[in-house]
Coordinates of C-alpha atoms and ligand atoms in Angstrom, one line a residue:
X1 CA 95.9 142.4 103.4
X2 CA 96.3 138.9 104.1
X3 CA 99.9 137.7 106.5
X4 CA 100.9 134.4 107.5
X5 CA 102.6 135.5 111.2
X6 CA 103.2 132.4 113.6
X7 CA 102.6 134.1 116.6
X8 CA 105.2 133.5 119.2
X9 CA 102.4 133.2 122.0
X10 CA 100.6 130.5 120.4
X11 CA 101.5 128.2 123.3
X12 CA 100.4 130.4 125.8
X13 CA 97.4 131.3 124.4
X14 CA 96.2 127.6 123.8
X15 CA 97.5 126.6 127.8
X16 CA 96.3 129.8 129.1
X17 CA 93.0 130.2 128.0
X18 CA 91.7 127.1 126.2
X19 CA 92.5 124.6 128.7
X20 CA 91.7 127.2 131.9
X21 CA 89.3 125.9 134.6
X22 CA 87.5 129.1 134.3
X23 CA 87.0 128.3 130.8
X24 CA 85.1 125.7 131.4
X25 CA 82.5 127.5 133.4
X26 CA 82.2 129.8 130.8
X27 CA 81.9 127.5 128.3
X28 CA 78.9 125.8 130.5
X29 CA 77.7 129.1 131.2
X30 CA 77.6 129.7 126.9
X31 CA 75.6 126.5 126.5
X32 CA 73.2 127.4 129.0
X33 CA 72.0 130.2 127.0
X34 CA 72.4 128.6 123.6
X35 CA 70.0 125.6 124.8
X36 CA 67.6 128.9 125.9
X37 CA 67.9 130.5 123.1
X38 CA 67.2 127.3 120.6
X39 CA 64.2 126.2 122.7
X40 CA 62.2 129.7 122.6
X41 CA 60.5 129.1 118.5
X42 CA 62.1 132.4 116.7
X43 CA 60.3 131.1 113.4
X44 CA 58.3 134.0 110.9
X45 CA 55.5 131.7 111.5
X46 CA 54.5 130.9 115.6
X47 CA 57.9 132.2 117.0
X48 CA 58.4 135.4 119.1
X49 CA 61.9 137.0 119.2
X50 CA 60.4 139.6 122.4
X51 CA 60.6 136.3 124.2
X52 CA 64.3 135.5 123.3
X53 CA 65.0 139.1 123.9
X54 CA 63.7 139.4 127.0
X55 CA 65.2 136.1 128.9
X56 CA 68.2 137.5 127.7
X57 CA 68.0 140.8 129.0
X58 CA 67.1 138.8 132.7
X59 CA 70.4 136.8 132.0
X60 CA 72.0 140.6 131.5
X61 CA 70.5 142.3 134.4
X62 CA 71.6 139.4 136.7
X63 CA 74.8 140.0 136.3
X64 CA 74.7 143.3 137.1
X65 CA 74.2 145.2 133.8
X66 CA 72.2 148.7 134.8
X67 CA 68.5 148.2 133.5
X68 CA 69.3 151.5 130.8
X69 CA 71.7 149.6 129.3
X70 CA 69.8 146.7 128.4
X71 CA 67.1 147.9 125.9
X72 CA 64.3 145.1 124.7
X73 CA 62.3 147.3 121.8
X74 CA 60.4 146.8 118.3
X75 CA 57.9 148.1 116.1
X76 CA 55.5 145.1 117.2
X77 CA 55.0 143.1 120.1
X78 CA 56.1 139.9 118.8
X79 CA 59.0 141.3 117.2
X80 CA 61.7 142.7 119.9
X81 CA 65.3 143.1 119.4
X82 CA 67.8 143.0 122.5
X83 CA 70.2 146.3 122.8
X84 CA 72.9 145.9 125.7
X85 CA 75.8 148.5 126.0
X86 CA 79.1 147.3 128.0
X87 CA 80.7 150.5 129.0
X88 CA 83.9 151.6 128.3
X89 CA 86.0 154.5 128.8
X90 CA 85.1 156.1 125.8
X91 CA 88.5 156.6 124.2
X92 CA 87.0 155.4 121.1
X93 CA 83.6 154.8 119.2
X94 CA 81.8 151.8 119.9
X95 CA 81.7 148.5 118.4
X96 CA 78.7 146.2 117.5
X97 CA 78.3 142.6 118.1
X98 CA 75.5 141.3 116.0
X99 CA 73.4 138.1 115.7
X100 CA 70.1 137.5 114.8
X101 CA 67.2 135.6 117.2
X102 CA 64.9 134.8 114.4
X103 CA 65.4 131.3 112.8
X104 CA 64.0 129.7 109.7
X105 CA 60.4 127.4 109.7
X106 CA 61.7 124.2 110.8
X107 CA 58.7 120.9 111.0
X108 CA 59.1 118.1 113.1
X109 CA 58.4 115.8 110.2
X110 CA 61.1 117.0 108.0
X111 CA 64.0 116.3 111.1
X112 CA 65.7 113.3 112.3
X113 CA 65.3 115.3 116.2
X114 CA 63.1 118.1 117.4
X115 CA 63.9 121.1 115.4
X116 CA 63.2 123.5 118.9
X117 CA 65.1 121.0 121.6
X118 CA 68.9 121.4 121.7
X119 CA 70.0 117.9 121.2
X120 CA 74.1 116.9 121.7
X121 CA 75.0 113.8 120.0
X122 CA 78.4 112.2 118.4
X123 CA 80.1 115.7 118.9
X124 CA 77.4 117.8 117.2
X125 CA 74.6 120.3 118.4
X126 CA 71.5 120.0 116.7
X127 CA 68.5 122.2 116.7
X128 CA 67.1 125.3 114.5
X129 CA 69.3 128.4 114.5
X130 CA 72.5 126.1 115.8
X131 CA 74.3 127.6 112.8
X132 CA 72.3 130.5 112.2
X133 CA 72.7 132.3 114.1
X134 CA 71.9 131.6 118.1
X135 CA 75.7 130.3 118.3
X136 CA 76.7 133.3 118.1
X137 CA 74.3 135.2 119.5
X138 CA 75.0 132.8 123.0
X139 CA 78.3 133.7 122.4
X140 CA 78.0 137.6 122.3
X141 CA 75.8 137.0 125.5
X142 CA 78.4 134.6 127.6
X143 CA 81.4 136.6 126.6
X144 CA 80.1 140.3 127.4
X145 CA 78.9 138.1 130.7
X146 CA 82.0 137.4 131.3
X147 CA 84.0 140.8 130.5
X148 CA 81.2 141.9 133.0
X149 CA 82.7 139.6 135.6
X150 CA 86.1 139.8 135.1
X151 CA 85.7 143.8 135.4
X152 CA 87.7 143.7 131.6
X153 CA 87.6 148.0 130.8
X154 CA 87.8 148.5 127.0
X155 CA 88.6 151.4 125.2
X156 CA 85.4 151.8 123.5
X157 CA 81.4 151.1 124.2
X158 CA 80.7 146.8 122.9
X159 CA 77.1 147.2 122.0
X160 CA 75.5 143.6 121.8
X161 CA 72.7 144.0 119.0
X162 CA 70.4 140.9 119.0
X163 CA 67.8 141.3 115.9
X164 CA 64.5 140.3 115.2
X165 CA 63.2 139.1 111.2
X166 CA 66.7 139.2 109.5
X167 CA 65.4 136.0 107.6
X168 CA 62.5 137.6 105.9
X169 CA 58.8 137.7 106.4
X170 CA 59.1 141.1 107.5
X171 CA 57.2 143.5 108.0
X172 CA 60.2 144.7 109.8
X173 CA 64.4 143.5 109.6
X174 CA 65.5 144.5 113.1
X175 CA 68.6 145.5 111.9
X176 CA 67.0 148.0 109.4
X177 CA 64.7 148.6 112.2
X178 CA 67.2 150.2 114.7
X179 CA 69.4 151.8 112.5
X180 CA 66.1 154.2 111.0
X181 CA 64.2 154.2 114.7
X182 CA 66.7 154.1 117.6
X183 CA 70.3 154.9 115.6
X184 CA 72.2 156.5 118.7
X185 CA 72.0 152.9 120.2
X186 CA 73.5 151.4 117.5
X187 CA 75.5 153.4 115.9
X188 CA 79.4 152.8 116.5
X189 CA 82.7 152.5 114.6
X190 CA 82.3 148.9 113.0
X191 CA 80.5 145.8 113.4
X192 CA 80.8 142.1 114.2
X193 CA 78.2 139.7 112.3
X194 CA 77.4 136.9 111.1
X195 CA 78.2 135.7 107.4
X196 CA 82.0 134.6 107.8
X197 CA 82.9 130.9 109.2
X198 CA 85.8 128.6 109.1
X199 CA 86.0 126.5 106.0
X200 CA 86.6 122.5 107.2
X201 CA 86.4 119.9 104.2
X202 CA 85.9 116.6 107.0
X203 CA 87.7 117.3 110.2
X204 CA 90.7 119.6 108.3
X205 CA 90.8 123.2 108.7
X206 CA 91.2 125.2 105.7
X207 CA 90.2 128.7 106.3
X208 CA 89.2 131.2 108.6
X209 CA 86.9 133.2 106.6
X210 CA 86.1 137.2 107.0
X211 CA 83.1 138.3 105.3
X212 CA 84.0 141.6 104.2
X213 CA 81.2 142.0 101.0
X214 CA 78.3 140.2 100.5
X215 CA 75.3 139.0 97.6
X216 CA 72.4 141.0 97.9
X217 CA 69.1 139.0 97.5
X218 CA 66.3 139.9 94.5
X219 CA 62.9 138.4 94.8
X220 CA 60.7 137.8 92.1
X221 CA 57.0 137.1 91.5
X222 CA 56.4 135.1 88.2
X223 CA 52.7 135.0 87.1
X224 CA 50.6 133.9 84.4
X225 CA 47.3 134.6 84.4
X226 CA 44.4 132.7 82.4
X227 CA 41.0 132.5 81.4
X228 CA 40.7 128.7 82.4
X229 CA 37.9 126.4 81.6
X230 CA 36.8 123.4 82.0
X231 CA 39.5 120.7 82.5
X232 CA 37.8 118.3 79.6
X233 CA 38.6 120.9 77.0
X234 CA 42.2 121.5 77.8
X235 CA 43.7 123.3 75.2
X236 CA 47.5 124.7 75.0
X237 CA 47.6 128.2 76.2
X238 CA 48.2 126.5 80.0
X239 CA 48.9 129.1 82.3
X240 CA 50.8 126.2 84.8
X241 CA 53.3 124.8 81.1
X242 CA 53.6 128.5 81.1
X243 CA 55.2 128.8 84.0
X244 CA 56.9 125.2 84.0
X245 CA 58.3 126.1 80.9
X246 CA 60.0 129.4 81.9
X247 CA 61.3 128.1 85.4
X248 CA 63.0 124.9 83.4
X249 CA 64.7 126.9 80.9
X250 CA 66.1 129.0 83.7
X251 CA 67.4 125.6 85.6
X252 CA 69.2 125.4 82.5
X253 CA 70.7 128.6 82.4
X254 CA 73.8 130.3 84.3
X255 CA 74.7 133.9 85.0
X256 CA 78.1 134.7 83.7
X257 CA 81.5 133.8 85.5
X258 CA 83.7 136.3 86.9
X259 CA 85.5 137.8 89.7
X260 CA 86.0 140.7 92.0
X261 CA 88.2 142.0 94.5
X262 CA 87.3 140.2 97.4
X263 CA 86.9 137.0 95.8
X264 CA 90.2 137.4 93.8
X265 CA 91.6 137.7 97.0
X266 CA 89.5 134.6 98.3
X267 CA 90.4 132.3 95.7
X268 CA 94.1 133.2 95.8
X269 CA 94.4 132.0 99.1
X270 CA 92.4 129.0 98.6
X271 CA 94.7 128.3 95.9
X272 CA 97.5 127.9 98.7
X273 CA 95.2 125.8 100.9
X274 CA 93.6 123.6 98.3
X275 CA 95.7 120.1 97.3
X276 CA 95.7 118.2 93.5
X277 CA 94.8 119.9 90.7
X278 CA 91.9 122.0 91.8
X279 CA 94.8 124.1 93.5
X280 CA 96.4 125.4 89.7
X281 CA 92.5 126.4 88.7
X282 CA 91.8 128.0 92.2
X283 CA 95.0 130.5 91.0
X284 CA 93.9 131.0 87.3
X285 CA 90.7 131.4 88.7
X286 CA 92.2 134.3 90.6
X287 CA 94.0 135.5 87.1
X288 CA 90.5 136.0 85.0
X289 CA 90.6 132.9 83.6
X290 CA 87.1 132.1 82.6
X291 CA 87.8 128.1 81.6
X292 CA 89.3 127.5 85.3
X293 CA 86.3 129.8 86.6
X294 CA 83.9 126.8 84.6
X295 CA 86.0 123.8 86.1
X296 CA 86.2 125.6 90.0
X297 CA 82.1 126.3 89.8
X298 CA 81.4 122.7 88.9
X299 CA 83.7 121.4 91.6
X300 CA 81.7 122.9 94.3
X301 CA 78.2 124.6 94.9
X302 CA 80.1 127.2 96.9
X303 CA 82.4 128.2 94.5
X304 CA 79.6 128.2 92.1
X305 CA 78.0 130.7 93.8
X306 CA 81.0 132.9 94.7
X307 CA 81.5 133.1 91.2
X308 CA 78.4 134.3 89.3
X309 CA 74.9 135.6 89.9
X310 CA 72.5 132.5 90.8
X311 CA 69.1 132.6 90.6
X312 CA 66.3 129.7 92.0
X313 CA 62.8 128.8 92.0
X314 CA 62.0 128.1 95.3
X315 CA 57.8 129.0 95.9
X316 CA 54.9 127.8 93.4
X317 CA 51.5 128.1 93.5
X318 CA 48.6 127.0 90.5
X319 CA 45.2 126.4 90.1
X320 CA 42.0 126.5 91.9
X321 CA 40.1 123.3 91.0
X322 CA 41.2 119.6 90.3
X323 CA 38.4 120.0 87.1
X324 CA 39.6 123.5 85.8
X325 CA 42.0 124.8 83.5
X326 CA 44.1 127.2 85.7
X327 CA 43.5 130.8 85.8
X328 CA 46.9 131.6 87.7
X329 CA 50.3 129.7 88.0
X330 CA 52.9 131.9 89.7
X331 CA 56.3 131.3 91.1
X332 CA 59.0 133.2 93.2
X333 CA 62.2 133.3 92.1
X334 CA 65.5 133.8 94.7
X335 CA 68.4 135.5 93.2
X336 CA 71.5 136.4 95.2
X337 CA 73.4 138.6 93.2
X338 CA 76.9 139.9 93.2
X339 CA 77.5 143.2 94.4
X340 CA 78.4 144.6 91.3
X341 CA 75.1 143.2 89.3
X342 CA 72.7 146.0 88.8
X343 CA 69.0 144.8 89.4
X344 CA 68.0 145.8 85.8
X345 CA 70.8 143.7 84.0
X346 CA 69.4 140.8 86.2
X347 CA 65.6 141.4 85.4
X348 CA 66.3 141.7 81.8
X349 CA 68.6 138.8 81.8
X350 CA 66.1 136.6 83.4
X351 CA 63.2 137.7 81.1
X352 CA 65.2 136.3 78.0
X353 CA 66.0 133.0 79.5
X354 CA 61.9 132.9 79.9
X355 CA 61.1 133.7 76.7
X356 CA 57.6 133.8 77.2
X357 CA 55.5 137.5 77.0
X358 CA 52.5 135.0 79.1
X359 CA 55.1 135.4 82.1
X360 CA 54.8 138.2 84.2
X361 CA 57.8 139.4 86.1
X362 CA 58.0 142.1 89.2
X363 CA 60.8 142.7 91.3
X364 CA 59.7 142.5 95.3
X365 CA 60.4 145.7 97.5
X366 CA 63.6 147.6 97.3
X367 CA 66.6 145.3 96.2
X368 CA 69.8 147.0 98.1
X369 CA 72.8 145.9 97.8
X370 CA 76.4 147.9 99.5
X371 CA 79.8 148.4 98.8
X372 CA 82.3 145.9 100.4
X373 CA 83.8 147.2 104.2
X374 CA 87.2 148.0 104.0
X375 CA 90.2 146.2 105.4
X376 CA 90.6 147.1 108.1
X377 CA 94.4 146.3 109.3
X378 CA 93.9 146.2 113.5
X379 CA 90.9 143.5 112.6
X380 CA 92.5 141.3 109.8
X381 CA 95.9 141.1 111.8
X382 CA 93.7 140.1 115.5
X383 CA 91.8 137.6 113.0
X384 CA 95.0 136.1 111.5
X385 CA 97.1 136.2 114.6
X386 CA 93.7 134.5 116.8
X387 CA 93.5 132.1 113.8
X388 CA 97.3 130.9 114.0
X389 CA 97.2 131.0 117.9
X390 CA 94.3 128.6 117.8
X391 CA 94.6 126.9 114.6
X392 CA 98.6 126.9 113.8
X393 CA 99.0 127.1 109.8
X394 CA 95.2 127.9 109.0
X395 CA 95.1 131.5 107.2
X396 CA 92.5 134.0 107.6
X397 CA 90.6 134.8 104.0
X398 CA 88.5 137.7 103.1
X399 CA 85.4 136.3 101.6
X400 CA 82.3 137.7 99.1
X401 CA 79.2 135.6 101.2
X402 CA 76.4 134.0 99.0
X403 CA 73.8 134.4 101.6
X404 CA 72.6 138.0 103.0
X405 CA 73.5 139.0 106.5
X406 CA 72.2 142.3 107.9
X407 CA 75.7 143.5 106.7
X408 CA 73.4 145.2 103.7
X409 CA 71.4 147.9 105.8
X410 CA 74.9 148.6 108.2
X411 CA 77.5 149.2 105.3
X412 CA 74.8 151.4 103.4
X413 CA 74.3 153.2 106.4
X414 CA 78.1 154.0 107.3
X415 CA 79.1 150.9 109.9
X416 CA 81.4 148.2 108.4
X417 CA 80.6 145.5 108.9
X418 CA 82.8 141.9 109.3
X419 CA 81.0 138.9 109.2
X420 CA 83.4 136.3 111.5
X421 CA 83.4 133.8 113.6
X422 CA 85.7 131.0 114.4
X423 CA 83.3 128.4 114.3
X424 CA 84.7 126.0 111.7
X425 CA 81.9 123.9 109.3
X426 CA 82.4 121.1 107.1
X427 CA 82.1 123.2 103.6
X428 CA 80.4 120.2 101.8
X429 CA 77.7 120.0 104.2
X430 CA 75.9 123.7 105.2
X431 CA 72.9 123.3 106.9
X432 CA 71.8 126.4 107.3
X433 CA 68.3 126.8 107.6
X434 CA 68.1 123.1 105.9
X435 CA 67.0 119.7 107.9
X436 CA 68.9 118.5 110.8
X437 CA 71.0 122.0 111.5
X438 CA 74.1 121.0 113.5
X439 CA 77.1 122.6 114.6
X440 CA 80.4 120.7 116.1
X441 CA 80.2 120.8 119.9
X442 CA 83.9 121.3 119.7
X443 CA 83.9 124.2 117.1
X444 CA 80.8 125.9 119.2
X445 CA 83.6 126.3 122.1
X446 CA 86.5 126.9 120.1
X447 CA 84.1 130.0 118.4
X448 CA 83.7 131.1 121.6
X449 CA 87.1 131.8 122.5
X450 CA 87.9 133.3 119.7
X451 CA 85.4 135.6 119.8
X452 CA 86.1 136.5 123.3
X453 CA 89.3 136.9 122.3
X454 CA 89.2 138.9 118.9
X455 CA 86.5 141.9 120.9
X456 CA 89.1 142.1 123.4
X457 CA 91.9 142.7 120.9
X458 CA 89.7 145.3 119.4
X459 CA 88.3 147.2 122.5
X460 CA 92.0 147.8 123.5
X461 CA 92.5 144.6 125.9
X462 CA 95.6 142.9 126.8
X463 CA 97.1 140.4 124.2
X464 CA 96.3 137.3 125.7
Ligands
ZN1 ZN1 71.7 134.2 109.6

């Protein structure tokens, strides 16, 4: 469970290895690879994570990695994930460090900069994948660099795990990928992700979050099919007001409120970090209370969506002529559903709320979704006494995550898996796979040490 410990080498810590000269070329040495690893496209689209893969496995094998220890591999050509293994003495099983190299579609038009050019400006890093995920993939890549050099022995293998197509588009999640085709080099003790951040509201700190559970993601394909006609003869049966219909009476609708573990957990904490009157609701909120639960989801699009089941049009397609009555309107539809929402309660749900027999509704693939890791106590006292070493009075939460992280195949498949990080964001303004991605300059660093220090505290290192 959650402490509050001050810990009494705070002051050390921050001297000793924040402020170090050696720091500083290993922060250089971090930015290096993250401008790399921004500039080679990773998109569904044009982009190629072999290529991403393989300039870091050269970045590997430079510093002295043995070449069977640094595995580039895939089910296609354009789709390779990076496998490195750090060696240690084998006193326990491994650990993973995961990031993904594939990045969401980004166009020129739609950014203020060049989505594939790592730009620096007023304090920020800009470029696709800044946030998610090649910061801390660059990360994972400086720091075992660095163990490397400082000849740092841990107590158990530190497996870095770069993945192709964890955003979608498929055919294959590298994740998914490894764990079915190549498991012995992958499979360890628990892992590191993605998914958990630090919580900033402007430049305050509020939270060092731990992704310990997760949403799982349903996607479905709405179609209404017609006979058409000719577009002087309209008549009402209108396959696209069909469809328009059904999506805007679900913009109007909202899955039900509620709680779980984790997030009761989450929102108690917050409840202690929030200010004003938010802070009371953020603690009934905790309690069950459904009216606070109403108040808290309308305060923030976060909260909203740790709270309930949300579901979103986000493709649509129509039509085949600018003279004809439409013969097919069809729409997919993103839901990211709490853990404990079965797939059948959500389809059914979603078919009232469209109300319309015309609408056709089919569930893509294989929705999966996993029970929560446990809490572990060695990795939620390292996060919480890193967190107060770096950031003095800022607690470490357990968090439910609204987006999906590869944390869906590993769980399933017996790996816990944490999503953290140490990279603080401004909570009101996620870019994540949005326009104009950015990530504080200062926070990029500040992850990085963090990092380096929290896989040292868990691979039996010295306490810094
Ligand atoms: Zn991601």
């Amino acid at each position: 469970m959650l402490r509050s410990i001050v810990h009494s080498v705070s002051l050390a810590f921050v001297s000793g290895v924040v402020l170090s000269a050696q720091t500083a070329t290993h922060e250089a040495r971090a930015k290096e690879i993250f401008k790399q690893l921004v500039e080679i496209n990773t998109t569904h689209s044009v982009g190629d994570t072999t290529k991403a893969a393989e300039a870091m496995a050269a970045r590997f094998k430079a510093a002295g990695f043995a070449d069977a220890d640094v595995r580039v591999l895939g089910p296609s050509a354009k789709r390779g994930n990076l496998v490195v293994r750090y060696r240690g003495t084998g006193a326990k099983r491994p650990m993973i460090l995961m990031a993904h190299l594939d990045v969401v579609e980004a166009r020129r038009e739609d950014w203020s900069f060049d989505p594939f050019v790592l730009t620096e400006k007023d304090g920020y890093f800009y470029g696709r994948g800044v946030g998610d995920d090649k910061a801390q993939a660059a990360i994972w890549i400086a720091n075992l660099i660095r163990y490397k050099r400082e000849g740092y022995k841990p107590d158990r293998d530190i497996i870095v795990a770069l993945t192709a197509d964890e955003e979608g588009g498929g055919p294959y999640n590298g994740a998914q990928w490894l764990l079915k085709n190549k498991r012995e080099l992958i499979d360890a003790e628990l892992c590191l992700n993605e998914g958990g951040w630090g919580e900033a509201l402007g430049d305050t700190r509020l939270s060092n979050d731990v992704q310990v559970s997760e949403k799982y993601v349903i996607n479905y394909r709405l179609e209404v099919h017609n006979k058409g006609g000719h577009s002087s003869l309209p008549v009402a049966d209108n396959a696209i007001y069909h469809l328009a219909g059904a999506l805007d009476r679900m913009s109007r609708f909202g899955f039900p409120l509620k709680t779980n573990d984790v997030t009761k957990a989450y929102f108690r904490a917050m409840s202690k970090i929030e200010k004003g009157a938010i802070s009371a609701d953020l603690a009934k909120v905790a309690d069950g209370d459904t009216a606070a639960m109403t108040r808290v989801a309308r305060a923030s699009t976060a909260w909203n969506a740790t709270l309930r089941t949300t579901c979103v049009a986000t493709l649509l397609e129509g039509g085949h002529a600018k003279n004809a009555l439409p013969q097919l309107a069809a729409a997919n539809v993103n839901c990211r559903v709490l853990p404990e929402d079965r797939v059948d309660y959500v389809t059914s749900a979603l078919k009232q709320v469209f109300a319309d027999s015309a609408v056709t509704v089919t569930v893509e693939g294989t929705p999966q979704g996993g029970a929560p890791s446990p809490m572990r106590d060695d990795l939620m006292t390292a996060v919480t006494d890193l967190t107060n070493a770096l950031w003095p009075g800022v607690p470490a939460v357990p968090m439910m995550v609204m987006g999906g992280t590869d944390g869906m195949y590993l769980r399933p498949a017996g790996i816990p898996t944490y999503g953290v990080q140490g990279i603080f964001y401004d909570r009101d303004d996620i870019r994540f796979h949005g326009r104009d991605e950015r990530v504080k300059v200062q926070s990029f660093y500040q992850g990085q040490t963090f990092l380096y220090e929290l896989v040292k505290r868990l691979s039996g290192g010295p306490i810094a």
